[in-house]
Amino acid sequence: IIGIECISPSSSSSSMAEQKKVKVAVIGGGVSGLSAAWHLHTLNDGKDYDVHVYEKEDRLGGHAYTVPVPDAGGNNTIQVDIGFMVFNSGPNGNYPNLSAWFQELGIEEENSDMSLSVSLDAGENIEWSSNGLNGLFANRWQAFSPEYYTQFLGEMLRFHNEAQELLLLHPDDPRRVGLTTGQYLSQHRYSTVFLRNYLYPMMAALWSASIEDVNQFPAEQLISFLANHKMLQLLERPQWKTVKGRSQQYTQKVQAVLGDEHVHLSTPITSLVQVEGSYDLYSNSKSVGTQFDHVIFACHPPTTKALMETIHTAQPEDVVSKLLSEIKYADNTIYVHSDPKLMPKRRHAWASWNCLGKSDLIVTHSCRPNKAKKGEAFEGGESGFGATLNGSTTNGDHHHSSPAADEENNTHNRMKAVYVTYWLNKLQNLKTKEDYFVSLNPHTIPDSDKIHHQLTLAHPQFTPATLQARKELLSTLQGQNNLWYCGAWEGFGFHEDGCRSGFTVATQLSQQPLPWATSETSLVLPPPDMTKSFTTNKSFLRRCHNFWTRDVPIAICRPLLHYFLQSAIQHGKLVLKFNDGTTKEFGNGNLSKLKYDIGTVTLRIYDLWFYVKAALEYDLGLARSYMAGHYVVEASSENDRTLVDPLLRPAVGEVTPVLGDPSGLTRLFLLVIANRDRSDLYVHRKAGRGGYSNALTNASGLFLGKLGSLYNYFQYKWNMNNSEHGGSLKNIHAHYDLSNDLFLTFLDKETYMYSSAIYDSILKEGRLAYQGSLEQAQWRKLDTLLHRAQINQKGLKLLDIGFGWGGLSLHAAKKFGCQVYGITLSVEQKKLAEERVKAAGLQDQITFEVVDYRTFARRLENRGRFDRIVSCEMIEAVGHDHLGEFFWACEQLLHADGVLVMEAITTPEMRYETYRRSTDFINTIIFPGSCCPSLHALVHAAYQNSCLTLEHVSNIGLHYAQTLNEWRKRFNAKVNTVRALGFDDVFLRVWNYYFTYCEAGFFSQTEHCLILVWSRQGCQALQPLAITEN
C-alpha cells in the first residue's frame, strides 16, 4: 500500500510503558468500525492504543440490527435480525474472518437455510423455489413448458459451468477488465427466459439494484460474489449459519470489550480539525475528542466525503472527495411485517430469499442481449446495432429527467422491476407460529396492522466507476496523513467484507496480525481462492472434453505457428509475451532494414487459443483472436518509443487494458508487410496467374492456414453477394446502418465525410507532414472532387452515388448551385442526410432515394439525365464481378459530354488476382462482400462494358493513412459514448483493428486511394484539366 504511515510497537513492554498511547478515532460503529476498534483495543491488553468509537445512532452494529417484534397474541416479543442475518464457517466457508472473530468472542451459532425463490406477476408467469422438485415446479404448468427445461434450467447449469471461467483469466485480460454483466450475458448469448426467471431477479434483489444497474455491474464483481458464496456449484455448498440469539450478541460483546468510556453513542461527527498533526472531532460544533493521532472512517463514503471537506491538510482532499463521490450508496425502504401477500403465491414456493416482481419490467429492450438479428450487422457489430443516444440501448437507458426528480423517485425507479422478501422464520429458526418477513422496497406496502417496523438502510451500488475509485483510493491514499478508510463497500457489501476491511486497516496501522491469521505474509485472512476449486472440481468428462477440444489443438498449432513466424519474420522484432512472464522472439532485431520506424512489436498473449485461430485462419484468425481478446499489442517501452515514427504513437489515454496499444496494431501490420514485401521474396510473376487455388497463398508457408483460408473463401462466396436484388442491400445495411450516432463519434463535425481527406501537406525530413484539422482536410477533398468533375457553373445536374450523410451533395448545392440527386442503399444514412438538407433549406435542390444503381439506371427517364456523376468510395461495395455493371449504369446516366469522378480504394495489380480470390478482415467482417479493385480491373471493366475512358488519376493514399489515424483517435476519445450506445468491448476491438489495418495499408503504400476521372472520348468539359499548373 502506497503512503501508509505505520506505527510499530516497541520491542519490549518496558519501553512501551514509557511511550504514550496512540489515540485512534473510529467514526462509525458498524462491523468495519467494531472490527478495527476491537483489534487495536485488545493488542497488548490495551496498552498500545487508546481507541474511541463514535456512532451517530443510539446503538452499535450498523446493519447488524436486532429489533423486537410482537409474538403471536401480542403479549410477548421476540428478537429478529433485519440486516445481517447469515454467514458460514468451516473449510468450505467464505466468511473466514467473521467466523474466526465470532469464535474469539465466544458467539454461539446455529444452522440456517439459504433457499431461493422467484415469483413473477403474482405467480402467474413464473414461480419456483430451490426447495426440491415440489418447489421447482411450484407452478405446475411449468412442468409442461419446453423452454423451462432448455432455456431456464439448462442455461442455469451452463451459466454455473461457464461463469467461473471468467475468474480463471489473468487479472489484466481484456476479456475480464471492464466487462459489464450486460456485455458478458450478451456475448454468451443467454436467453431472455434465463435472465428473467433467475439471474436478473436474484441479482437485483441481492444488491437492491435496478435491472439497468445489474447490467452495468462489472461481470467480475457479480461472478466473484456468486463464486465466493458457492452459488456456482451443486456440490460442497457450505452450511449457512445464523447467530444464536441474534446479531446483538456480538455487538454487545464488542461493546463490553471496548468499555463504555470508549464507545460514544448518539454522537454524529460533523467536522474534523487538524491541529499540529493530530485531529480534533466535533459533533454539531461541540468538541467530543481531541488530539487523535489517527482517524479511521468506518462510515459510508458520502459521510466520509462530507467530513473530509471539513479538514484542511496537505492531503489533496479534492482528489479524495472526487473518489469518494464515485462510491455510490442508495437508500432502501425496509418493512418488518407479517403480511403474506408480499410472498410467493404458493406456500410450497416460499423460501428464505424470495424475489418478486413484474416480468414485463425485468425484460425490457435495454436488457435484451443480441438485439440485432443474425446476419443483420457485421460480425462483432451486433451489440449496439441500430442504437441511438436518445433511446434505450443494450447496456442501460439514458434518462433525461432532472436530478431532483431522479433523487425523489430513485428508490421507486431502481426497484420497480423486482424486490426481495426475507422469510425470517426460516432464516433465523424462529420458534413461533406467526410468520415474520423483511421486505426491501416492496411494490405493495404491507397492511398497516401487520407492519412492525419501517426504516431506511443504505447499501453500496457497484459500477465500473465505483470499482476504479475504490481501487485508487485504497492503493494511493489509504493511510496518508493518518486518515484511513474502510467499509463493506471495499468488497461485495456483505458482513465479511466489512469486518475484513476494518481488520485490514487496523492491522496495517499496528503491523500486528489477527490472532487467527497464521500466514507469515498475511495479517488478515484473505478471501478464499475460488479458482482452486474450479480447477479441481471439474468432472472427468469435462476434463477430457477440455483436453481434446483445447489442449490438443493448442499443442499442435503452437509449434507450427512458431515455425512459420521464424521464417516469415526476418527483419525487425516480434515478441510474444505470455501470462507466466516468458517470451518468444522472432526476427533479427535489425530495425534499419525495415522501411518504417516501428520499433519492437510485442504481443501480450492472454489466451493460447490465439495459436489455433492464427494457424487455422491466418489473416482472419489473427483478427478474430484480437476481437475475442486473446491478445493485445503492448505500448512501446520508454527506450523503444524514440524509435517509433510519431505518426505511429498512441494518443494520450488511448492505451487501455481492453484495447492494448491501438497504434501498436498498425506497427504489427507494418512489420508483417515489410517482411512480406522484402526484396529477397520477389519472384517473376506470370501473366494471368490466378485460379481458386490462389486462396491458399494467403497463408504461404502455413499448411493449416491454407486449409483455413480455403474454408473461409468458400464460406465467403456462399454467403456474400453483391446482386441487385438483395445482396448489395444486405451488405450495405450490415455496416452503414450500424448507428448514425456511432459514426458521428469519429467523423469530422462539418462534412460527415466517411472517406479520405486531403490534408495540407509538406515534405519534412523526407516524410510527409500534415497540417490543419480533419474538418479543413475534408473540405479540401470535397473541393478537389468537384474541381475534377469540372463543376464550374450553376445548375449542373449532379448524381451522387453512395452519398453517405450528404456532405458532398450539400457542398455542391450550396457552393455551385447544382441540382443534386443522391442514391444509396443505407436507410440510416438517408435519414440523417435528409435532416441536414432540411436544416440547410436545400430541399428544392437536393433529392435522395434508396435504390440500387442498376435499378436507377434502367429507368428510361434517367437516360443521359446527369451532367456529372460523383462516386466517392462506393466502388468497393460493387464487387469484382459487377464492376462492368457499374460502368454500364454510369454511361446510361451520363449526358453525352458528361464526366464521372470516382474516388476508389484500389489494390496494386501485383496482388490483385490473389486478393480477389481470397478473404480478409475487411471483405468478410467490416464491409461484407466488398472488393478493392485494381486500377487495371477498373479500366478493363470500363472498356468491356462502356465507352468511358480514364482521363485523369491522382493518388491520395498517404492522406488516407492520416485520416484513419485521426478517426481512430477521435473514436477512442469517445469510447464512453460508444459504450452508451450499447456497443461492447468486442466491437471496440473490431473497430480499432479496422482503423489500424487500413491505416497500415495506406501508410505502407500497399493500398491506394485514387481519384479517377472518366468520360467518353472527345469530352469538351475536361479541357481545363490540361491547364498547366505551376
Short mmCIF file of N, CA, C and O in Angstrom, two decimals, residues 487-576:
data_model
loop_
_atom_site.label_atom_id
_atom_site.label_comp_id
_atom_site.label_asym_id
_atom_site.label_seq_id
_atom_site.Cartn_x
_atom_site.Cartn_y
_atom_site.Cartn_z
N GLY A 487 -14.84 -0.21 5.01
CA GLY A 487 -16.28 -0.43 4.89
C GLY A 487 -16.57 -1.62 4.01
O GLY A 487 -15.70 -2.11 3.27
N ALA A 488 -17.80 -2.09 4.07
CA ALA A 488 -18.19 -3.24 3.25
C ALA A 488 -18.13 -2.93 1.77
O ALA A 488 -18.07 -3.84 0.94
N TRP A 489 -18.12 -1.63 1.41
CA TRP A 489 -18.03 -1.23 0.00
C TRP A 489 -16.69 -1.64 -0.63
O TRP A 489 -16.56 -1.63 -1.85
N GLU A 490 -15.71 -2.01 0.21
CA GLU A 490 -14.43 -2.47 -0.33
C GLU A 490 -14.53 -3.87 -0.92
O GLU A 490 -13.63 -4.32 -1.63
N GLY A 491 -15.59 -4.58 -0.59
CA GLY A 491 -15.79 -5.94 -1.13
C GLY A 491 -17.10 -6.02 -1.87
O GLY A 491 -17.36 -5.26 -2.79
N PHE A 492 -17.96 -6.95 -1.44
CA PHE A 492 -19.24 -7.16 -2.09
C PHE A 492 -20.40 -6.49 -1.35
O PHE A 492 -21.55 -6.62 -1.75
N GLY A 493 -20.09 -5.82 -0.25
CA GLY A 493 -21.14 -5.16 0.51
C GLY A 493 -21.72 -6.00 1.62
O GLY A 493 -22.75 -5.63 2.19
N PHE A 494 -21.05 -7.12 1.98
CA PHE A 494 -21.59 -8.01 2.99
C PHE A 494 -20.73 -7.98 4.26
O PHE A 494 -19.70 -7.32 4.32
N HIS A 495 -21.17 -8.70 5.28
CA HIS A 495 -20.59 -8.57 6.61
C HIS A 495 -19.12 -8.99 6.64
O HIS A 495 -18.31 -8.37 7.33
N GLU A 496 -18.76 -10.04 5.95
CA GLU A 496 -17.36 -10.45 5.89
C GLU A 496 -16.51 -9.36 5.24
O GLU A 496 -15.39 -9.09 5.68
N ASP A 497 -17.05 -8.72 4.21
CA ASP A 497 -16.31 -7.64 3.56
C ASP A 497 -16.08 -6.49 4.53
O ASP A 497 -15.00 -5.89 4.56
N GLY A 498 -17.10 -6.19 5.33
CA GLY A 498 -16.98 -5.09 6.29
C GLY A 498 -15.96 -5.39 7.37
O GLY A 498 -15.10 -4.55 7.68
N CYS A 499 -16.02 -6.57 7.96
CA CYS A 499 -15.08 -6.87 9.05
C CYS A 499 -13.67 -7.05 8.51
O CYS A 499 -12.70 -6.64 9.14
N ARG A 500 -13.51 -7.64 7.32
CA ARG A 500 -12.17 -7.78 6.74
C ARG A 500 -11.58 -6.41 6.47
O ARG A 500 -10.38 -6.16 6.71
N SER A 501 -12.39 -5.49 5.98
CA SER A 501 -11.91 -4.14 5.71
C SER A 501 -11.44 -3.46 6.99
O SER A 501 -10.37 -2.83 7.02
N GLY A 502 -12.22 -3.57 8.06
CA GLY A 502 -11.82 -2.97 9.33
C GLY A 502 -10.57 -3.60 9.88
O GLY A 502 -9.65 -2.91 10.37
N PHE A 503 -10.49 -4.93 9.83
CA PHE A 503 -9.30 -5.63 10.31
C PHE A 503 -8.06 -5.24 9.48
O PHE A 503 -6.96 -5.12 10.01
N THR A 504 -8.25 -5.07 8.16
CA THR A 504 -7.13 -4.72 7.29
C THR A 504 -6.54 -3.38 7.68
O THR A 504 -5.31 -3.22 7.80
N VAL A 505 -7.39 -2.38 7.89
CA VAL A 505 -6.91 -1.06 8.30
C VAL A 505 -6.20 -1.15 9.65
O VAL A 505 -5.10 -0.60 9.85
N ALA A 506 -6.80 -1.86 10.61
CA ALA A 506 -6.23 -1.93 11.96
C ALA A 506 -4.88 -2.65 11.96
O ALA A 506 -3.94 -2.23 12.63
N THR A 507 -4.77 -3.74 11.19
CA THR A 507 -3.50 -4.47 11.17
C THR A 507 -2.43 -3.72 10.38
O THR A 507 -1.24 -3.83 10.69
N GLN A 508 -2.82 -2.96 9.38
CA GLN A 508 -1.85 -2.13 8.67
C GLN A 508 -1.31 -1.04 9.60
O GLN A 508 -0.13 -0.69 9.55
N LEU A 509 -2.18 -0.53 10.43
CA LEU A 509 -1.77 0.51 11.36
C LEU A 509 -0.87 -0.06 12.45
O LEU A 509 0.16 0.52 12.79
N SER A 510 -1.23 -1.24 12.96
CA SER A 510 -0.47 -1.82 14.07
C SER A 510 0.68 -2.71 13.62
O SER A 510 1.61 -2.97 14.39
N GLN A 511 0.62 -3.18 12.39
CA GLN A 511 1.57 -4.16 11.87
C GLN A 511 1.60 -5.44 12.70
O GLN A 511 2.62 -6.14 12.75
N GLN A 512 0.46 -5.75 13.35
CA GLN A 512 0.31 -6.99 14.11
C GLN A 512 -0.81 -7.81 13.49
O GLN A 512 -1.87 -7.28 13.17
N PRO A 513 -0.60 -9.13 13.30
CA PRO A 513 -1.63 -9.95 12.65
C PRO A 513 -2.80 -10.23 13.59
O PRO A 513 -2.69 -10.08 14.82
N LEU A 514 -3.90 -10.64 13.01
CA LEU A 514 -5.02 -11.11 13.81
C LEU A 514 -4.64 -12.42 14.49
O LEU A 514 -3.79 -13.16 13.96
N PRO A 515 -5.26 -12.74 15.61
CA PRO A 515 -4.89 -13.97 16.32
C PRO A 515 -5.03 -15.22 15.46
O PRO A 515 -4.30 -16.20 15.64
N TRP A 516 -5.97 -15.22 14.52
CA TRP A 516 -6.22 -16.40 13.70
C TRP A 516 -5.51 -16.36 12.34
O TRP A 516 -5.67 -17.27 11.54
N ALA A 517 -4.76 -15.30 12.08
CA ALA A 517 -4.03 -15.19 10.81
C ALA A 517 -2.68 -15.87 10.98
O ALA A 517 -1.74 -15.29 11.53
N THR A 518 -2.57 -17.09 10.53
CA THR A 518 -1.36 -17.89 10.77
C THR A 518 -0.30 -17.70 9.70
O THR A 518 0.86 -18.05 9.90
N SER A 519 -0.65 -17.12 8.56
CA SER A 519 0.31 -16.94 7.48
C SER A 519 1.31 -15.85 7.84
O SER A 519 0.96 -14.83 8.42
N GLU A 520 2.57 -16.08 7.46
CA GLU A 520 3.61 -15.09 7.75
C GLU A 520 3.48 -13.86 6.85
O GLU A 520 4.02 -12.81 7.16
N THR A 521 2.79 -14.03 5.74
CA THR A 521 2.70 -12.93 4.77
C THR A 521 1.38 -12.18 4.84
O THR A 521 1.21 -11.19 4.16
N SER A 522 0.43 -12.65 5.64
CA SER A 522 -0.89 -12.03 5.68
C SER A 522 -1.27 -11.70 7.11
O SER A 522 -1.22 -12.57 7.99
N LEU A 523 -1.63 -10.45 7.35
CA LEU A 523 -2.07 -10.02 8.67
C LEU A 523 -3.54 -10.34 8.89
O LEU A 523 -4.00 -10.43 10.03
N VAL A 524 -4.29 -10.49 7.80
CA VAL A 524 -5.73 -10.77 7.83
C VAL A 524 -5.98 -11.94 6.89
O VAL A 524 -5.32 -12.07 5.86
N LEU A 525 -6.93 -12.80 7.24
CA LEU A 525 -7.26 -13.91 6.33
C LEU A 525 -7.84 -13.34 5.04
O LEU A 525 -8.82 -12.60 5.06
N PRO A 526 -7.25 -13.70 3.90
CA PRO A 526 -7.78 -13.20 2.62
C PRO A 526 -9.04 -13.95 2.24
O PRO A 526 -9.35 -15.01 2.81
N PRO A 527 -9.78 -13.43 1.26
CA PRO A 527 -10.93 -14.20 0.76
C PRO A 527 -10.46 -15.53 0.21
O PRO A 527 -9.34 -15.64 -0.32
N PRO A 528 -11.25 -16.57 0.33
CA PRO A 528 -10.83 -17.88 -0.21
C PRO A 528 -10.64 -17.80 -1.72
O PRO A 528 -11.34 -17.07 -2.41
N ASP A 529 -9.65 -18.53 -2.21
CA ASP A 529 -9.35 -18.57 -3.63
C ASP A 529 -10.30 -19.55 -4.31
O ASP A 529 -10.12 -20.76 -4.24
N MET A 530 -11.29 -19.00 -4.99
CA MET A 530 -12.30 -19.85 -5.63
C MET A 530 -11.76 -20.58 -6.86
O MET A 530 -12.27 -21.61 -7.25
N THR A 531 -10.71 -20.01 -7.47
CA THR A 531 -10.23 -20.62 -8.71
C THR A 531 -9.65 -22.01 -8.47
O THR A 531 -9.67 -22.85 -9.37
N LYS A 532 -9.14 -22.27 -7.27
CA LYS A 532 -8.61 -23.61 -6.98
C LYS A 532 -9.70 -24.66 -7.04
O LYS A 532 -9.51 -25.74 -7.58
N SER A 533 -10.86 -24.33 -6.50
CA SER A 533 -11.96 -25.29 -6.54
C SER A 533 -12.49 -25.45 -7.95
O SER A 533 -12.97 -26.53 -8.32
N PHE A 534 -12.39 -24.40 -8.79
CA PHE A 534 -12.86 -24.51 -10.17
C PHE A 534 -12.05 -25.56 -10.92
O PHE A 534 -12.59 -26.36 -11.68
N THR A 535 -10.74 -25.50 -10.72
CA THR A 535 -9.88 -26.40 -11.48
C THR A 535 -9.89 -27.82 -10.94
O THR A 535 -9.70 -28.78 -11.70
N THR A 536 -10.11 -27.96 -9.65
CA THR A 536 -10.08 -29.31 -9.05
C THR A 536 -11.44 -30.00 -9.07
O THR A 536 -11.51 -31.22 -9.01
N ASN A 537 -12.52 -29.23 -9.15
CA ASN A 537 -13.85 -29.81 -9.06
C ASN A 537 -14.45 -30.17 -10.43
O ASN A 537 -15.61 -30.57 -10.51
N LYS A 538 -13.68 -30.00 -11.51
CA LYS A 538 -14.20 -30.35 -12.82
C LYS A 538 -14.38 -31.86 -12.91
O LYS A 538 -13.53 -32.62 -12.46
N SER A 539 -15.46 -32.24 -13.56
CA SER A 539 -15.72 -33.67 -13.71
C SER A 539 -14.72 -34.29 -14.69
O SER A 539 -14.07 -33.59 -15.48
N PHE A 540 -14.63 -35.61 -14.65
CA PHE A 540 -13.72 -36.33 -15.54
C PHE A 540 -14.08 -36.08 -17.00
O PHE A 540 -13.21 -35.85 -17.85
N LEU A 541 -15.38 -36.11 -17.30
CA LEU A 541 -15.82 -35.89 -18.69
C LEU A 541 -15.47 -34.49 -19.16
O LEU A 541 -15.06 -34.30 -20.31
N ARG A 542 -15.61 -33.51 -18.25
CA ARG A 542 -15.30 -32.14 -18.65
C ARG A 542 -13.80 -31.96 -18.86
O ARG A 542 -13.38 -31.26 -19.79
N ARG A 543 -12.98 -32.60 -18.02
CA ARG A 543 -11.54 -32.53 -18.21
C ARG A 543 -11.14 -33.19 -19.53
O ARG A 543 -10.25 -32.68 -20.24
N CYS A 544 -11.78 -34.30 -19.85
CA CYS A 544 -11.50 -34.96 -21.14
C CYS A 544 -11.89 -34.08 -22.31
O CYS A 544 -11.16 -33.97 -23.31
N HIS A 545 -13.04 -33.45 -22.18
CA HIS A 545 -13.51 -32.56 -23.24
C HIS A 545 -12.54 -31.41 -23.46
O HIS A 545 -12.18 -31.06 -24.59
N ASN A 546 -12.08 -30.78 -22.37
CA ASN A 546 -11.12 -29.69 -22.47
C ASN A 546 -9.80 -30.16 -23.08
O ASN A 546 -9.16 -29.43 -23.85
N PHE A 547 -9.40 -31.37 -22.73
CA PHE A 547 -8.13 -31.88 -23.25
C PHE A 547 -8.17 -32.02 -24.77
O PHE A 547 -7.25 -31.57 -25.47
N TRP A 548 -9.24 -32.65 -25.28
CA TRP A 548 -9.30 -32.91 -26.72
C TRP A 548 -9.70 -31.68 -27.54
O TRP A 548 -9.27 -31.55 -28.69
N THR A 549 -10.52 -30.82 -26.97
CA THR A 549 -11.01 -29.68 -27.75
C THR A 549 -10.18 -28.41 -27.55
O THR A 549 -10.31 -27.47 -28.32
N ARG A 550 -9.31 -28.39 -26.54
CA ARG A 550 -8.50 -27.20 -26.31
C ARG A 550 -7.00 -27.51 -26.21
O ARG A 550 -6.21 -26.99 -26.99
N ASP A 551 -6.64 -28.39 -25.29
CA ASP A 551 -5.22 -28.64 -25.06
C ASP A 551 -4.54 -29.23 -26.29
O ASP A 551 -3.43 -28.82 -26.66
N VAL A 552 -5.17 -30.20 -26.93
CA VAL A 552 -4.56 -30.85 -28.09
C VAL A 552 -4.42 -29.88 -29.27
O VAL A 552 -3.34 -29.79 -29.88
N PRO A 553 -5.49 -29.13 -29.65
CA PRO A 553 -5.31 -28.17 -30.75
C PRO A 553 -4.20 -27.15 -30.48
O PRO A 553 -3.44 -26.81 -31.39
N ILE A 554 -4.11 -26.67 -29.25
CA ILE A 554 -3.04 -25.70 -28.93
C ILE A 554 -1.67 -26.36 -29.06
O ILE A 554 -0.72 -25.77 -29.61
N ALA A 555 -1.56 -27.59 -28.58
CA ALA A 555 -0.28 -28.30 -28.64
C ALA A 555 0.17 -28.52 -30.09
O ALA A 555 1.36 -28.54 -30.38
N ILE A 556 -0.79 -28.67 -31.01
CA ILE A 556 -0.47 -28.88 -32.42
C ILE A 556 -0.12 -27.55 -33.10
O ILE A 556 0.87 -27.43 -33.82
N CYS A 557 -0.93 -26.55 -32.84
CA CYS A 557 -0.81 -25.28 -33.58
C CYS A 557 0.33 -24.40 -33.08
O CYS A 557 0.90 -23.63 -33.86
N ARG A 558 0.67 -24.51 -31.81
CA ARG A 558 1.70 -23.62 -31.25
C ARG A 558 3.06 -23.80 -31.94
O ARG A 558 3.64 -22.82 -32.42
N PRO A 559 3.59 -25.02 -32.02
CA PRO A 559 4.89 -25.16 -32.72
C PRO A 559 4.81 -24.84 -34.21
O PRO A 559 5.77 -24.34 -34.78
N LEU A 560 3.67 -25.13 -34.83
CA LEU A 560 3.52 -24.81 -36.25
C LEU A 560 3.58 -23.31 -36.48
O LEU A 560 4.24 -22.84 -37.41
N LEU A 561 2.90 -22.54 -35.65
CA LEU A 561 2.92 -21.09 -35.82
C LEU A 561 4.30 -20.52 -35.50
O LEU A 561 4.78 -19.60 -36.17
N HIS A 562 4.97 -21.08 -34.49
CA HIS A 562 6.32 -20.64 -34.18
C HIS A 562 7.25 -20.88 -35.37
O HIS A 562 8.07 -20.02 -35.73
N TYR A 563 7.13 -22.04 -35.98
CA TYR A 563 7.97 -22.38 -37.15
C TYR A 563 7.69 -21.41 -38.29
O TYR A 563 8.62 -20.92 -38.96
N PHE A 564 6.42 -21.11 -38.50
CA PHE A 564 6.05 -20.19 -39.58
C PHE A 564 6.60 -18.79 -39.31
O PHE A 564 7.18 -18.15 -40.20
N LEU A 565 6.44 -18.29 -38.09
CA LEU A 565 6.91 -16.94 -37.76
C LEU A 565 8.43 -16.86 -37.82
O LEU A 565 8.99 -15.80 -38.17
N GLN A 566 9.10 -17.95 -37.51
CA GLN A 566 10.56 -17.97 -37.56
C GLN A 566 11.06 -17.68 -38.97
O GLN A 566 12.07 -16.98 -39.16
N SER A 567 10.34 -18.20 -39.96
CA SER A 567 10.75 -17.96 -41.35
C SER A 567 10.13 -16.71 -41.93
O SER A 567 10.71 -16.07 -42.81
N ALA A 568 8.95 -16.33 -41.43
CA ALA A 568 8.24 -15.18 -42.02
C ALA A 568 8.77 -13.85 -41.52
O ALA A 568 8.82 -12.87 -42.26
N ILE A 569 9.16 -13.78 -40.24
CA ILE A 569 9.65 -12.52 -39.67
C ILE A 569 11.17 -12.58 -39.64
O ILE A 569 11.78 -13.15 -38.73
N GLN A 570 11.80 -12.00 -40.65
CA GLN A 570 13.26 -11.98 -40.75
C GLN A 570 13.84 -10.66 -40.25
O GLN A 570 14.86 -10.64 -39.57
N HIS A 571 13.20 -9.56 -40.60
CA HIS A 571 13.69 -8.25 -40.22
C HIS A 571 12.79 -7.67 -39.14
O HIS A 571 11.59 -7.94 -39.07
N GLY A 572 13.37 -6.81 -38.31
CA GLY A 572 12.60 -6.25 -37.20
C GLY A 572 12.52 -7.24 -36.06
O GLY A 572 13.27 -8.24 -36.00
N LYS A 573 11.59 -7.01 -35.17
CA LYS A 573 11.49 -7.87 -34.00
C LYS A 573 10.05 -7.98 -33.54
O LYS A 573 9.38 -6.99 -33.29
N LEU A 574 9.56 -9.23 -33.42
CA LEU A 574 8.24 -9.55 -32.89
C LEU A 574 8.43 -10.37 -31.63
O LEU A 574 9.15 -11.38 -31.63
N VAL A 575 7.80 -9.94 -30.55
CA VAL A 575 7.90 -10.63 -29.26
C VAL A 575 6.52 -11.09 -28.83
O VAL A 575 5.57 -10.30 -28.84
N LEU A 576 6.41 -12.37 -28.47
CA LEU A 576 5.19 -12.89 -27.87
C LEU A 576 5.43 -13.03 -26.37
O LEU A 576 6.38 -13.69 -25.95
#
